[in-house]
């Protein structure tokens, strides 16, 4: 197996203790950082996402792969910066006001980071004003919102209204998800996309920006 | 105007179970809920029953009497058990936030700690005094004192949910299954033994008529962990728990959130674990009407009214939706009407009463039976 194929398999298998050394080896063998990132690591996470959507991988497999990816990025990031490689876009994400659920949001962060986004994770119980502030401060192009309960998902609507009121609605793509959230609800509140799981969220975030 | 409070209810728990097991056709609409949120119970007993509320820690006798009376006067054949707990188990982290439900009356809502639980390594595991960790059962004795004739308690138990909510955390469990599978398996084994002992204790209590075992195994699009891992780590214990319930002549109902339908998991739960009923339905996953069509010859469908519809539907749409569920699910028994999850405090109370009213109207029309 080539070194890039090794890296690909290490991400999928979640081998975070070995992957840092393998990334360094690839760099030492003069593989370009963006080739390592885009052609291998992101593709590996994409495969993990496909397996998750197909019901062949589950939360643990996604998490260990994301952990391996994160470890690889720790080694790769300085080289990407030196090469002038930027994240595909900035994504601001949080669980909406009144909601403390974060496992879904955490998985979306992992998958979107694995898809090349720079993640600004606002955490849980995030007010509409905080979303607006984060979009302004970071120049985010994508906003992700998560909710667990029917009662708290209504905060998604008020957050979109706040974003509109701040004059930012046309500058961002808004993606929503969570247990009670449906496509119908997403359409009703004016979101740009609805993702039923973390892998779909990562894929949709790229598609919404026209990134293959 | 609909009055949800019945003057002379006539609970018949044995009849409920016969209907849910498919042993006889229903002669009224069985009502089944996993539980009602405390705020809902308080609202009903104060505003609709004219009682004075008491918190369980202030006046347990009064609290449990009110709890039993609420289920009784609403027409349930059983009282859903209050929450128990475990003594000598370290407390997991909980997250608290202001409750956004209208009737929350300024309280905070408690959330699951989804990160790491009380066991991260072998040292944590060994520091827990396992021989002194015991389930609390006094609430069953309290409730039993106030049970009217014909009524029983349905006990509430958990196993996998306690592992990923308290003992390991969801993230902790996910990593541990790969990083230290031996520790993960040890936790599953030790906790399984604890819960089994608890089952052996409570299934022998005469006032307990059944058990509602709550173990969320999935999310919207699949199971939390691989079905094969569930079959290896979780289902053998559910089978043991169900066997204890059945040995005592009591049904074992399973509550699980999430999509369990992408593999053969439901068939294994029905045929191998031998669950008597399944609860928790979300229309986006599988409507209860579809579940009844697929599995209704083998297992009871419990609850079924989608929470989102219950919260956000206009009255006419909600009534039509509930009537459709009754039309499809009532024939043949093996069905009890209720919410798709719990009677949550963010469900408008009038919408919950519409559920009750539609049940009573349906049975009046279908069976000529007025409560």
XYZ file of C-alpha atoms in Angstrom, chain B:
371
model
C -66.341 21.303 27.332
C -64.220 18.199 27.776
C -63.415 17.309 31.350
C -60.394 15.011 31.480
C -61.079 14.070 35.095
C -63.291 11.021 35.485
C -65.600 10.796 38.486
C -65.793 7.008 38.725
C -62.988 5.361 36.826
C -62.896 1.573 36.700
C -59.302 0.526 36.096
C -58.699 -3.046 35.051
C -55.001 -3.738 34.707
C -55.514 -7.409 33.922
C -57.803 -6.498 31.029
C -55.234 -3.973 29.780
C -52.557 -6.644 29.664
C -54.840 -9.165 27.946
C -55.576 -6.611 25.240
C -51.933 -5.593 24.857
C -50.951 -9.235 24.522
C -53.570 -9.746 21.829
C -55.484 -12.237 23.963
C -58.719 -10.342 23.532
C -60.197 -7.556 21.472
C -60.363 -4.230 23.264
C -63.657 -2.941 24.579
C -62.256 0.498 25.237
C -59.161 2.442 24.164
C -56.267 1.416 26.391
C -54.175 4.390 27.455
C -50.429 3.859 27.735
C -47.731 6.370 28.643
C -44.153 5.785 29.700
C -44.640 8.632 32.159
C -45.863 12.187 32.577
C -43.469 15.030 33.290
C -43.756 16.263 36.882
C -44.943 19.679 35.689
C -47.844 18.031 33.866
C -48.812 15.971 36.917
C -48.681 19.073 39.084
C -50.747 21.109 36.625
C -53.438 18.457 36.411
C -53.726 17.743 40.131
C -53.789 21.427 41.034
C -55.801 22.978 38.222
C -58.102 20.105 37.326
C -58.393 18.046 40.503
C -58.320 20.877 43.018
C -55.558 19.311 45.086
C -52.646 20.973 46.834
C -49.325 19.880 45.425
C -46.472 18.485 47.505
C -42.943 17.762 46.326
C -41.780 14.225 46.936
C -38.974 15.345 49.240
C -41.365 17.445 51.399
C -44.231 14.986 51.822
C -43.693 11.685 50.031
C -46.985 10.176 51.132
C -48.983 13.094 49.816
C -46.931 13.237 46.609
C -47.396 9.557 45.797
C -51.107 9.699 46.616
C -51.473 12.565 44.154
C -49.481 10.707 41.527
C -51.632 7.610 41.782
C -54.836 9.675 41.812
C -53.877 11.529 38.655
C -53.416 8.342 36.655
C -56.582 6.896 38.182
C -58.788 9.913 37.472
C -57.508 10.278 33.907
C -58.545 6.720 33.120
C -55.279 4.795 33.192
C -55.223 1.212 34.418
C -51.874 1.716 36.074
C -49.674 4.338 37.615
C -46.403 4.968 35.839
C -43.657 4.666 38.357
C -41.830 7.670 39.659
C -38.095 7.767 39.121
C -35.996 5.568 41.351
C -32.264 5.822 41.734
C -29.187 4.023 42.967
C -27.563 4.505 46.315
C -23.769 4.657 46.702
C -23.207 5.376 43.028
C -21.182 8.543 42.366
C -23.314 11.228 40.816
C -22.699 11.913 37.154
C -22.391 15.441 35.875
C -25.716 16.935 34.844
C -26.260 19.976 32.746
C -28.900 22.446 33.779
C -30.532 25.163 31.723
C -33.636 27.280 31.991
C -36.622 25.229 30.954
C -38.233 26.723 27.851
C -41.577 24.952 28.381
C -44.440 27.299 29.172
C -45.551 25.475 32.267
C -42.068 25.023 33.638
C -42.793 27.661 36.236
C -39.278 29.033 36.350
C -37.573 25.711 36.849
C -34.455 24.425 35.233
C -34.403 21.438 32.906
C -31.911 18.708 33.599
C -29.977 17.355 30.619
C -27.923 14.236 30.084
C -24.167 14.663 30.284
C -23.263 13.368 26.873
C -19.508 13.577 27.196
C -17.758 11.531 29.798
C -19.402 9.616 32.624
C -18.194 8.627 36.079
C -15.909 5.901 34.722
C -13.071 6.912 32.416
C -10.509 4.314 33.394
C -9.920 1.259 35.569
C -9.116 3.438 38.568
C -12.529 5.077 38.382
C -14.193 1.681 38.005
C -12.384 0.204 40.975
C -13.119 3.206 43.178
C -16.879 2.555 43.028
C -18.164 0.467 45.987
C -20.061 -1.931 43.733
C -21.121 -4.245 46.538
C -22.979 -1.324 48.148
C -24.590 0.068 44.993
C -28.276 -0.721 45.304
C -31.457 0.297 43.551
C -33.950 2.351 45.517
C -37.409 0.791 45.722
C -39.257 2.670 48.459
C -41.284 4.620 45.895
C -43.058 1.389 44.916
C -44.162 0.829 48.494
C -45.419 4.407 48.700
C -47.448 4.129 45.510
C -48.843 0.714 46.410
C -50.545 2.182 49.497
C -52.845 4.289 47.348
C -53.664 1.928 44.509
C -57.391 1.651 43.860
C -58.861 -1.778 43.122
C -57.985 -2.993 39.666
C -54.957 -0.777 39.334
C -51.288 -1.712 39.364
C -47.909 -0.009 39.107
C -45.731 -0.278 36.014
C -42.124 -0.219 37.154
C -39.445 1.717 35.292
C -35.989 0.297 34.732
C -32.909 1.097 32.626
C -29.677 -0.580 31.682
C -27.892 0.643 28.515
C -29.196 4.166 29.085
C -27.547 4.234 32.516
C -24.282 3.085 30.940
C -24.130 5.861 28.384
C -25.788 8.536 30.515
C -24.209 7.941 33.907
C -21.421 5.417 33.885
C -19.471 6.125 30.690
C -21.068 9.075 28.856
C -21.938 8.738 25.171
C -18.541 9.966 23.987
C -16.780 8.050 26.723
C -18.543 4.850 25.724
C -17.855 5.388 22.030
C -14.112 5.749 22.595
C -13.887 3.050 25.262
C -15.402 0.402 22.993
C -12.269 0.819 20.883
C -9.635 2.082 23.331
C -10.334 -0.314 26.198
C -12.909 -2.912 25.190
C -12.136 -5.009 28.251
C -13.125 -2.168 30.570
C -16.220 -1.434 28.502
C -17.291 -5.081 28.636
C -16.631 -5.212 32.360
C -18.886 -2.194 32.930
C -21.636 -3.765 30.825
C -21.302 -6.999 32.814
C -21.200 -5.456 36.276
C -24.097 -3.120 35.564
C -26.062 -5.944 34.009
C -25.723 -7.963 37.212
C -26.901 -4.987 39.266
C -29.971 -4.376 37.137
C -30.770 -8.103 37.036
C -30.777 -8.233 40.818
C -33.061 -5.215 40.837
C -35.418 -7.012 38.449
C -35.495 -10.084 40.656
C -36.459 -7.883 43.582
C -39.178 -5.781 41.999
C -40.815 -8.365 39.765
C -41.776 -10.270 42.914
C -43.736 -7.250 44.237
C -47.443 -7.945 43.804
C -48.490 -4.333 43.253
C -46.133 -4.104 40.255
C -47.958 -5.468 37.245
C -45.422 -4.927 34.477
C -42.166 -3.208 33.698
C -41.457 -0.420 31.238
C -37.761 -0.766 30.491
C -36.327 2.418 28.988
C -33.124 1.995 26.992
C -32.628 4.460 24.144
C -30.650 2.511 21.582
C -30.771 4.845 18.634
C -31.091 8.233 17.021
C -33.063 9.394 14.016
C -31.210 7.439 11.344
C -29.831 4.414 13.167
C -28.566 2.824 16.331
C -26.054 4.496 18.652
C -23.652 1.590 18.349
C -23.583 -1.157 15.740
C -26.515 -3.602 15.926
C -24.020 -6.428 16.342
C -22.546 -4.650 19.375
C -26.048 -4.164 20.782
C -26.707 -7.879 20.255
C -23.435 -8.728 21.965
C -23.475 -6.282 24.875
C -27.053 -5.176 25.538
C -29.655 -7.586 24.230
C -28.505 -10.605 26.257
C -29.182 -8.560 29.384
C -32.593 -7.393 28.119
C -33.388 -11.056 27.519
C -32.489 -11.914 31.106
C -34.572 -9.017 32.442
C -37.555 -10.038 30.314
C -37.196 -13.630 31.493
C -37.412 -12.524 35.129
C -40.505 -10.455 34.377
C -42.141 -13.361 32.550
C -41.219 -15.840 35.275
C -43.258 -13.622 37.601
C -46.173 -13.478 35.164
C -45.490 -9.886 34.159
C -45.016 -8.284 30.744
C -41.781 -6.598 29.686
C -42.352 -3.429 27.676
C -39.400 -1.766 25.971
C -38.997 1.954 25.396
C -36.281 2.976 22.972
C -35.821 6.176 21.067
C -34.254 6.016 17.662
C -34.323 4.086 14.449
C -34.084 0.389 15.252
C -35.495 -0.598 11.897
C -32.495 -0.568 9.562
C -31.406 -4.034 10.697
C -33.123 -7.101 12.130
C -32.976 -5.635 15.614
C -36.748 -5.402 16.125
C -37.185 -9.020 15.103
C -34.504 -10.054 17.603
C -36.180 -7.955 20.307
C -39.516 -9.605 19.616
C -38.432 -13.190 18.977
C -35.363 -13.570 21.183
C -35.585 -10.966 23.940
C -39.355 -11.493 23.913
C -40.518 -7.947 24.535
C -44.272 -7.677 24.966
C -44.620 -4.125 23.748
C -42.583 -1.396 22.108
C -42.702 2.299 22.880
C -41.419 5.415 21.422
C -42.536 6.433 18.011
C -41.539 9.334 15.832
C -43.331 9.617 12.500
C -40.136 10.559 10.705
C -38.651 7.222 11.753
C -41.659 4.888 11.577
C -45.259 5.921 12.261
C -47.049 3.741 14.783
C -49.583 2.790 12.116
C -46.794 1.318 10.006
C -45.283 -0.450 13.037
C -48.676 -2.021 13.774
C -48.917 -3.241 10.191
C -45.432 -4.764 10.271
C -45.206 -6.170 13.783
C -48.699 -5.941 15.223
C -49.293 -9.694 15.117
C -46.308 -10.254 17.407
C -45.915 -7.317 19.766
C -47.926 -4.408 21.179
C -47.465 -0.875 19.863
C -47.490 1.499 22.803
C -48.169 5.217 22.564
C -47.630 6.430 19.035
C -48.871 10.038 18.816
C -45.914 11.921 17.349
C -44.705 14.584 19.786
C -44.104 17.193 17.109
C -47.686 16.792 15.893
C -48.972 16.853 19.444
C -47.138 20.110 20.112
C -47.608 21.995 16.861
C -50.703 20.737 15.065
C -53.869 22.760 14.747
C -56.767 21.165 16.633
C -58.635 19.777 13.647
C -55.485 18.239 12.193
C -54.504 16.724 15.539
C -57.934 15.166 16.031
C -57.912 13.704 12.530
C -54.391 12.359 13.052
C -55.295 10.653 16.340
C -58.483 9.186 14.875
C -56.487 7.693 12.036
C -54.119 6.071 14.522
C -57.100 4.601 16.376
C -58.725 3.339 13.181
C -55.568 1.547 12.110
C -54.206 0.358 15.437
C -57.176 -0.551 17.622
C -58.436 -3.644 15.769
C -56.927 -6.828 17.122
C -55.651 -5.283 20.307
C -51.895 -5.094 20.812
C -52.137 -1.326 21.005
C -52.371 1.341 23.691
C -52.808 5.004 22.801
C -50.427 7.593 24.144
C -47.706 10.067 23.276
C -44.857 9.075 21.027
C -42.481 9.755 23.890
C -43.375 11.044 27.357
C -46.135 13.511 28.181
C -43.556 16.287 28.115
C -44.046 19.619 29.837
C -43.834 21.444 26.522
C -46.894 19.673 25.142
C -49.795 22.152 25.393
C -52.071 20.630 28.016
C -55.144 21.112 25.837
C -53.513 19.018 23.109
C -52.845 16.224 25.581
C -56.505 16.457 26.626
C -57.486 16.181 22.957
C -55.687 12.827 22.930
C -57.745 11.698 25.928
C -60.941 13.072 24.480
C -60.448 11.382 21.136
C -59.845 8.090 22.945
C -63.092 8.427 24.896
C -65.067 9.557 21.855
C -63.732 6.661 19.808
C -64.649 4.083 22.367
C -68.098 5.615 22.818
C -68.723 5.342 19.088
C -66.997 1.995 18.547
C -68.023 0.154 21.671
C -70.878 2.228 23.078
C -68.758 2.606 26.151
C -68.716 5.876 28.021
C -66.136 6.224 30.799
